[in-house]
């Protein structure tokens, strides 16, 4: 039987391998050996969320027509360092809002062409419970120890970030925050603008896929247990068996209900639903994608990743998929507690 440490190493080596191949070929890896640290209690909040005022602006074309300049990155607080890298709480601008982020920078001198960089998109964590310095630490450490500059955006309304936490699926707000994170990390000293990759888990996988059909600056992506179905699939084929919706805030409604009331069902109005689905634009994907998913994931169906892999290959794009029999949303069934 594979023990937790071996499984973790195997999975993370696959992740590093793709990003290293695309971003820093021949770079060796020394991977952290601890379990994935996420909070998926109520993961995805997959029914609850606000609908942005003009739902037509959910479309991929609307996002492509937007402007995402980011900003210079400001160091807000210096944290205890990692084994061979510096750690900071940083901030940047998105839609005029101050967005906080975890930033790590290698101690070693940059390569001749600059450090490769990772934009790391976290999954659902209740915004009021979110803290910049918690969760996913083993994963960010793995990249940071191996010579990457890493930025993990908090998204608006999370932790100390300004703005309102709108949810991901009825609003492009979080996607926009990550588009601005990419622009901001490009401005960071000694980052190679041609070697930027993206990693996303769960909700962060949804954000990663949308970014990669919009932004050519992202050269490779890795998605774990991603919400990567089309919107018709999210409407028709995504009802978590273990999901108990939290009480809605006053005046709030569910994005599925609001969208179907305004635009009809996917069967009634396929053009609208296809226009807001990243899956309709895979021919424009900015780089290879690697997908990881546990077959016993009760939060996001493994079928979403399997279908995306087929869709990418059908349009001639590079895709790899790794499925883990019996494993869960964190791909963590066999992980030991660190």
Coordinates of C-alpha atoms in Angstrom, one line a residue:
X1 CA 0.0 0.0 0.0
X2 CA 1.2 3.5 -0.8
X3 CA 1.8 5.5 2.4
X4 CA 0.8 9.1 2.8
X5 CA 4.3 10.5 2.3
X6 CA 4.9 8.5 -0.9
X7 CA 1.5 9.5 -2.4
X8 CA 2.1 13.1 -1.6
X9 CA 5.5 13.0 -3.2
X10 CA 4.2 11.3 -6.3
X11 CA 1.4 13.8 -6.8
X12 CA 3.5 16.8 -6.2
X13 CA 6.3 15.6 -8.5
X14 CA 3.7 15.3 -11.3
X15 CA 2.7 18.9 -10.6
X16 CA 6.2 20.2 -10.5
X17 CA 7.1 18.1 -13.6
X18 CA 4.6 19.9 -15.8
X19 CA 5.3 23.4 -14.5
X20 CA 9.0 22.8 -14.6
X21 CA 8.9 21.4 -18.1
X22 CA 7.1 24.4 -19.4
X23 CA 8.7 27.1 -17.1
X24 CA 12.1 25.9 -15.9
X25 CA 13.2 22.9 -17.8
X26 CA 15.8 20.8 -16.0
X27 CA 15.1 22.3 -12.6
X28 CA 15.3 19.6 -9.9
X29 CA 12.6 19.2 -7.1
X30 CA 12.8 18.8 -3.4
X31 CA 9.1 18.5 -2.4
X32 CA 7.6 19.1 1.0
X33 CA 6.2 15.9 2.5
X34 CA 3.0 16.9 4.4
X35 CA -0.7 16.6 3.7
X36 CA -2.8 19.1 1.7
X37 CA -4.1 21.7 4.2
X38 CA -7.4 23.0 3.1
X39 CA -10.8 23.7 4.6
X40 CA -13.5 22.3 2.4
X41 CA -16.2 22.5 5.0
X42 CA -19.1 23.7 2.9
X43 CA -16.6 23.5 0.0
X44 CA -17.6 25.5 -3.1
X45 CA -20.8 26.9 -1.5
X46 CA -22.0 25.8 -4.9
X47 CA -25.5 27.3 -4.8
X48 CA -24.9 30.5 -2.9
X49 CA -23.5 33.6 -4.4
X50 CA -24.5 36.9 -5.8
X51 CA -25.2 37.6 -9.4
X52 CA -23.3 40.6 -10.7
X53 CA -25.6 43.4 -11.8
X54 CA -25.1 42.8 -15.6
X55 CA -25.0 39.1 -15.9
X56 CA -24.0 39.4 -19.6
X57 CA -20.6 40.6 -18.4
X58 CA -20.1 37.0 -17.1
X59 CA -19.2 36.1 -20.6
X60 CA -15.7 35.2 -21.6
X61 CA -15.7 37.8 -24.4
X62 CA -16.6 40.5 -21.8
X63 CA -13.6 39.4 -19.7
X64 CA -11.4 39.5 -22.8
X65 CA -12.4 43.1 -23.4
X66 CA -11.5 44.2 -19.9
X67 CA -8.4 45.9 -18.6
X68 CA -6.3 44.2 -15.9
X69 CA -3.2 46.3 -15.2
X70 CA -2.6 45.1 -11.7
X71 CA -0.1 47.2 -9.8
X72 CA 3.2 47.2 -8.1
X73 CA 3.2 44.7 -5.3
X74 CA 3.5 46.2 -1.8
X75 CA 5.0 44.3 1.1
X76 CA 2.6 44.7 4.0
X77 CA 4.3 42.4 6.5
X78 CA 7.4 40.2 6.7
X79 CA 6.7 36.7 7.9
X80 CA 8.9 34.1 9.4
X81 CA 11.0 32.7 6.5
X82 CA 10.8 29.3 4.9
X83 CA 13.8 27.0 4.7
X84 CA 15.3 28.8 1.7
X85 CA 12.9 31.5 0.9
X86 CA 11.3 34.7 2.2
X87 CA 7.6 35.0 3.1
X88 CA 5.5 38.1 3.1
X89 CA 1.9 39.3 3.3
X90 CA 1.7 41.5 0.3
X91 CA -1.0 43.5 -1.5
X92 CA -1.9 44.7 -5.0
X93 CA -4.7 46.5 -6.7
X94 CA -7.7 44.9 -8.5
X95 CA -10.7 47.0 -9.7
X96 CA -9.5 49.7 -7.4
X97 CA -9.5 47.4 -4.4
X98 CA -6.6 46.5 -2.2
X99 CA -6.2 42.7 -2.5
X100 CA -4.0 40.9 0.0
X101 CA -1.9 37.9 -0.9
X102 CA 0.8 35.5 0.3
X103 CA 4.1 36.2 -1.5
X104 CA 7.2 34.0 -1.3
X105 CA 10.5 34.8 -2.9
X106 CA 13.6 32.5 -3.1
X107 CA 16.7 33.4 -1.2
X108 CA 18.9 32.2 -4.1
X109 CA 20.0 34.7 -6.7
X110 CA 17.6 34.7 -9.7
X111 CA 18.4 32.7 -12.8
X112 CA 19.9 34.7 -15.7
X113 CA 16.4 35.1 -17.2
X114 CA 14.6 35.7 -13.9
X115 CA 12.6 33.6 -11.5
X116 CA 9.7 31.5 -12.7
X117 CA 6.4 32.4 -11.0
X118 CA 3.3 30.6 -9.8
X119 CA -0.1 32.2 -9.3
X120 CA -1.8 29.9 -6.7
X121 CA -5.6 29.9 -6.6
X122 CA -7.1 28.6 -3.4
X123 CA -10.4 26.7 -3.1
X124 CA -13.4 27.7 -1.2
X125 CA -12.8 28.8 2.4
X126 CA -15.5 30.8 4.2
X127 CA -14.4 34.4 3.5
X128 CA -14.8 35.5 7.2
X129 CA -12.6 32.6 8.3
X130 CA -9.9 33.0 5.7
X131 CA -6.4 34.0 6.8
X132 CA -3.5 34.7 4.4
X133 CA -1.1 32.6 6.4
X134 CA -3.2 29.5 6.7
X135 CA -4.1 26.5 4.5
X136 CA -2.2 25.0 1.5
X137 CA 1.1 25.5 3.3
X138 CA 2.6 22.3 2.2
X139 CA 1.9 23.1 -1.4
X140 CA 3.1 26.7 -1.4
X141 CA 6.2 25.5 0.4
X142 CA 6.8 22.9 -2.3
X143 CA 6.9 25.6 -5.0
X144 CA 8.8 28.1 -2.9
X145 CA 11.6 25.7 -2.0
X146 CA 12.1 24.9 -5.7
X147 CA 12.9 28.4 -6.9
X148 CA 9.5 29.8 -7.8
X149 CA 8.2 33.2 -6.8
X150 CA 4.7 32.5 -5.6
X151 CA 1.7 34.7 -5.1
X152 CA -1.5 33.3 -3.6
X153 CA -4.3 36.0 -3.9
X154 CA -6.8 36.2 -1.1
X155 CA -9.7 37.3 -3.5
X156 CA -11.8 40.3 -2.6
X157 CA -13.7 40.1 0.7
X158 CA -11.4 37.4 2.0
X159 CA -9.4 38.1 5.1
X160 CA -8.3 41.7 5.0
X161 CA -8.9 42.2 1.2
X162 CA -11.2 45.0 0.4
X163 CA -14.5 44.5 -1.4
X164 CA -17.3 42.1 -1.1
X165 CA -17.0 38.3 -1.3
X166 CA -19.4 37.6 -4.1
X167 CA -18.8 34.0 -4.8
X168 CA -17.2 32.7 -8.0
X169 CA -19.9 31.4 -10.2
X170 CA -22.4 34.3 -10.5
X171 CA -19.7 37.0 -10.7
X172 CA -16.3 37.4 -12.5
X173 CA -14.9 39.3 -9.5
X174 CA -12.5 36.6 -8.3
X175 CA -11.4 35.8 -11.8
X176 CA -10.6 39.5 -12.3
X177 CA -8.6 39.6 -9.0
X178 CA -6.5 36.8 -10.4
X179 CA -6.0 38.4 -13.8
X180 CA -4.7 41.4 -11.9
X181 CA -2.5 39.2 -9.8
X182 CA -0.9 37.9 -13.0
X183 CA -0.3 41.5 -14.2
X184 CA 1.1 42.4 -10.7
X185 CA 3.5 39.5 -10.4
X186 CA 4.9 40.3 -13.9
X187 CA 6.0 43.7 -12.4
X188 CA 7.8 42.1 -9.5
X189 CA 11.6 42.4 -9.6
X190 CA 13.5 39.6 -11.2
X191 CA 10.4 37.6 -12.3
X192 CA 10.6 36.2 -15.8
X193 CA 7.4 37.4 -17.5
X194 CA 7.6 34.5 -19.9
X195 CA 7.6 31.8 -17.2
X196 CA 4.3 32.2 -15.3
X197 CA 2.3 29.2 -14.3
X198 CA -1.0 28.7 -12.4
X199 CA -2.2 26.2 -9.8
X200 CA -5.8 25.9 -8.7
X201 CA -7.8 23.7 -6.3
X202 CA -11.5 23.3 -6.6
X203 CA -13.0 26.8 -7.0
X204 CA -9.5 27.9 -7.7
X205 CA -9.5 25.4 -10.6
X206 CA -12.5 27.2 -12.1
X207 CA -10.6 30.5 -11.8
X208 CA -7.5 28.9 -13.4
X209 CA -9.4 27.6 -16.4
X210 CA -11.1 31.0 -17.0
X211 CA -7.8 32.8 -16.7
X212 CA -6.1 30.5 -19.2
X213 CA -8.6 31.1 -22.0
X214 CA -8.3 34.9 -21.4
X215 CA -4.7 35.5 -20.5
X216 CA -1.8 34.4 -22.8
X217 CA 0.7 35.2 -20.0
X218 CA -0.1 32.0 -18.2
X219 CA 2.1 29.4 -19.8
X220 CA 0.9 26.2 -17.9
X221 CA -1.8 25.2 -15.5
X222 CA -2.3 22.5 -12.9
X223 CA -5.8 21.9 -11.5
X224 CA -6.7 19.7 -8.5
X225 CA -10.3 18.6 -8.1
X226 CA -11.4 21.6 -10.2
X227 CA -14.8 23.0 -10.8
X228 CA -14.0 22.7 -14.5
X229 CA -17.4 21.7 -16.0
X230 CA -19.2 24.0 -18.4
X231 CA -22.0 26.1 -17.0
X232 CA -24.6 23.6 -18.4
X233 CA -22.8 20.9 -16.4
X234 CA -22.7 23.1 -13.3
X235 CA -26.5 23.6 -13.6
X236 CA -27.4 20.0 -14.5
X237 CA -24.7 17.7 -13.0
X238 CA -23.4 19.4 -9.9
X239 CA -25.3 18.8 -6.8
X240 CA -23.1 17.8 -3.9
X241 CA -24.3 14.8 -2.0
X242 CA -22.8 16.1 1.2
X243 CA -23.8 19.7 0.8
X244 CA -25.9 21.5 3.4
X245 CA -26.5 25.1 2.3
X246 CA -25.8 27.7 4.8
X247 CA -28.6 30.3 5.5
X248 CA -28.5 33.1 3.0
X249 CA -27.8 36.7 4.0
X250 CA -30.8 38.9 3.8
X251 CA -31.6 39.7 0.1
X252 CA -29.2 37.2 -1.3
X253 CA -30.3 34.5 -3.7
X254 CA -28.7 31.6 -5.4
X255 CA -26.8 32.1 -8.7
X256 CA -28.4 29.1 -10.4
X257 CA -31.9 30.4 -9.7
X258 CA -31.1 34.0 -10.7
X259 CA -29.4 33.0 -14.0
X260 CA -32.1 30.6 -15.1
X261 CA -34.8 33.1 -14.2
X262 CA -33.1 35.8 -16.3
X263 CA -31.8 33.7 -19.2
X264 CA -33.6 30.4 -19.2
X265 CA -32.2 27.0 -18.8
X266 CA -29.2 25.8 -20.9
X267 CA -31.6 23.9 -23.1
X268 CA -33.7 27.0 -23.6
X269 CA -30.8 29.4 -24.2
X270 CA -27.6 27.5 -25.1
X271 CA -25.9 30.6 -26.6
X272 CA -25.9 32.4 -23.3
X273 CA -24.7 29.5 -21.2
X274 CA -21.9 28.7 -23.7
X275 CA -20.8 32.3 -23.7
X276 CA -20.0 32.2 -20.0
X277 CA -18.3 28.8 -20.1
X278 CA -14.6 28.7 -20.4
X279 CA -15.0 25.2 -22.0
X280 CA -16.4 26.9 -25.1
X281 CA -13.1 28.6 -25.7
X282 CA -10.6 25.8 -25.1
X283 CA -9.0 26.3 -28.6
X284 CA -7.6 29.5 -27.1
X285 CA -6.1 27.9 -24.0
X286 CA -2.7 29.5 -23.2
X287 CA -0.7 26.4 -22.4
X288 CA -0.7 22.7 -21.3
X289 CA -3.0 21.7 -18.5
X290 CA -2.5 18.9 -16.0
X291 CA -5.6 17.6 -14.1
X292 CA -5.8 15.7 -10.8
X293 CA -9.0 14.3 -9.3
X294 CA -10.0 11.7 -6.7
X295 CA -12.7 9.3 -7.9
X296 CA -14.6 9.5 -4.6
X297 CA -14.7 13.3 -4.5
X298 CA -18.1 14.1 -3.0
X299 CA -17.7 17.8 -3.6
X300 CA -16.8 18.0 -7.3
X301 CA -17.5 15.2 -9.8
X302 CA -14.4 13.5 -11.3
X303 CA -16.4 13.5 -14.5
X304 CA -15.7 17.3 -14.8
X305 CA -12.0 16.7 -15.1
X306 CA -12.4 13.7 -17.3
X307 CA -14.6 15.6 -19.7
X308 CA -12.3 18.6 -19.8
X309 CA -9.3 16.4 -20.6
X310 CA -11.3 15.0 -23.6
X311 CA -12.4 18.4 -24.7
X312 CA -8.8 19.8 -24.6
X313 CA -7.5 16.9 -26.6
X314 CA -10.3 17.2 -29.2
X315 CA -9.1 20.7 -30.0
X316 CA -5.4 19.6 -30.2
X317 CA -4.3 20.9 -26.8
X318 CA -1.9 19.3 -24.4
X319 CA -3.7 17.8 -21.4
X320 CA -2.8 15.1 -18.8
X321 CA -5.2 13.6 -16.3
X322 CA -4.4 11.6 -13.2
X323 CA -7.3 10.0 -11.2
X324 CA -6.9 8.5 -7.8
X325 CA -9.2 5.6 -7.0
X326 CA -11.2 6.1 -3.8
X327 CA -9.6 9.4 -3.0
X328 CA -11.5 12.5 -1.9
X329 CA -11.8 16.2 -2.8
X330 CA -8.4 16.9 -1.2
X331 CA -6.8 13.8 -2.9
X332 CA -6.1 13.1 0.8
X333 CA -7.5 9.7 1.8
X334 CA -4.0 8.2 1.9
X335 CA -2.3 11.2 3.4
X336 CA -0.9 10.9 6.9
X337 CA -1.2 13.7 9.3
X338 CA 2.0 15.7 9.3

